[in-house]
Coordinates of C-alpha atoms in Angstrom, one line a residue:
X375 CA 0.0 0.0 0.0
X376 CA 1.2 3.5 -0.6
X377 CA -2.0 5.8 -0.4
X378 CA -3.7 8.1 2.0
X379 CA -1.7 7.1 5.3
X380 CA -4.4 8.3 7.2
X381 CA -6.7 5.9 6.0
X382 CA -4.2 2.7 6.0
X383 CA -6.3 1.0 8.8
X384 CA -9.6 1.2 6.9
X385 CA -8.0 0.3 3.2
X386 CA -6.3 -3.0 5.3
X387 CA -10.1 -3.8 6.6
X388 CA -11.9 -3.5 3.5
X389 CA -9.3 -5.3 1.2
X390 CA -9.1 -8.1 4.5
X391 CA -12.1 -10.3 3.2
X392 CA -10.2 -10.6 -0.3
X393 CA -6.9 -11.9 1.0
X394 CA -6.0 -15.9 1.1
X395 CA -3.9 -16.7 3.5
X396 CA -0.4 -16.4 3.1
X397 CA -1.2 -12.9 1.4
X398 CA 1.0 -10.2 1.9
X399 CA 0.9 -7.0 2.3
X400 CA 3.7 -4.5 2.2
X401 CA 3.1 -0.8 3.6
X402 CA 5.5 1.8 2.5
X403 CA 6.6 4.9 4.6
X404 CA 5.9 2.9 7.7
X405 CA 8.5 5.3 9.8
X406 CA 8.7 8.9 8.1
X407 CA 4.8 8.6 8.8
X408 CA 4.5 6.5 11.5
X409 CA 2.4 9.5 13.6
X410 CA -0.4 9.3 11.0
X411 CA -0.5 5.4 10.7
X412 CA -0.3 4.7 14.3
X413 CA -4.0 2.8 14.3
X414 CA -2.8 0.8 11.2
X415 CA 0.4 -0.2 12.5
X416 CA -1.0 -1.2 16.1
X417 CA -3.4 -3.4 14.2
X418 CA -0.6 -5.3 11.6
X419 CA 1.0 -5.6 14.9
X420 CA -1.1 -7.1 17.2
X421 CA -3.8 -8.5 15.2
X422 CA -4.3 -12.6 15.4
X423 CA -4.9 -12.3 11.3
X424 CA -1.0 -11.1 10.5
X425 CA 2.1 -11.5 11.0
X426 CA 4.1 -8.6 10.9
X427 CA 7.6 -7.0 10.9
X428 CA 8.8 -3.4 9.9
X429 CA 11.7 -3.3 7.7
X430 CA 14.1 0.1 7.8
X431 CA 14.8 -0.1 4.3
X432 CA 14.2 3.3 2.6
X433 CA 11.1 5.4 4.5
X434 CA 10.3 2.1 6.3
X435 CA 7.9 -1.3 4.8
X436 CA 5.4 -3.0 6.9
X437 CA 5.6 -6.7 5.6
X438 CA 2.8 -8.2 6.5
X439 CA 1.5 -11.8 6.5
X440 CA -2.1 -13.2 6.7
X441 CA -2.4 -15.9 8.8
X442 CA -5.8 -16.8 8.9

């Protein structure tokens, strides 16, 4: 994803029903914006349905992985 940061959390939750598991999802400016994705972020991070790591490549990646 690289849209709206804003809105991360409810792009994640409407594209969630779409997703096999296994899917991956890789969020892009995960640290330079970090202050206006901090729902998103708590969510890849602590929901049951992903695994997720932040990567400090570039602006920072999200990987996430669906689990369920």
């Amino acid at each position: 994803m690289d849209a709206d940061k804003s809105n991360y959390l409810k792009y994640i939750k409407q594209m969630e029903c779409f997703l096999n598991k296994e899917s991956i999802i890789i969020s892009d400016k995960t640290i330079n914006f970090a202050e206006l994705m901090k729902d998103y972020l708590n969510y890849a991070k602590t929901s049951e349905k992903y695994h997720s790591y932040l990567v400090s490549l570039d602006n920072g990646l999200m990987i996430s992985v669906k689990l369920k």
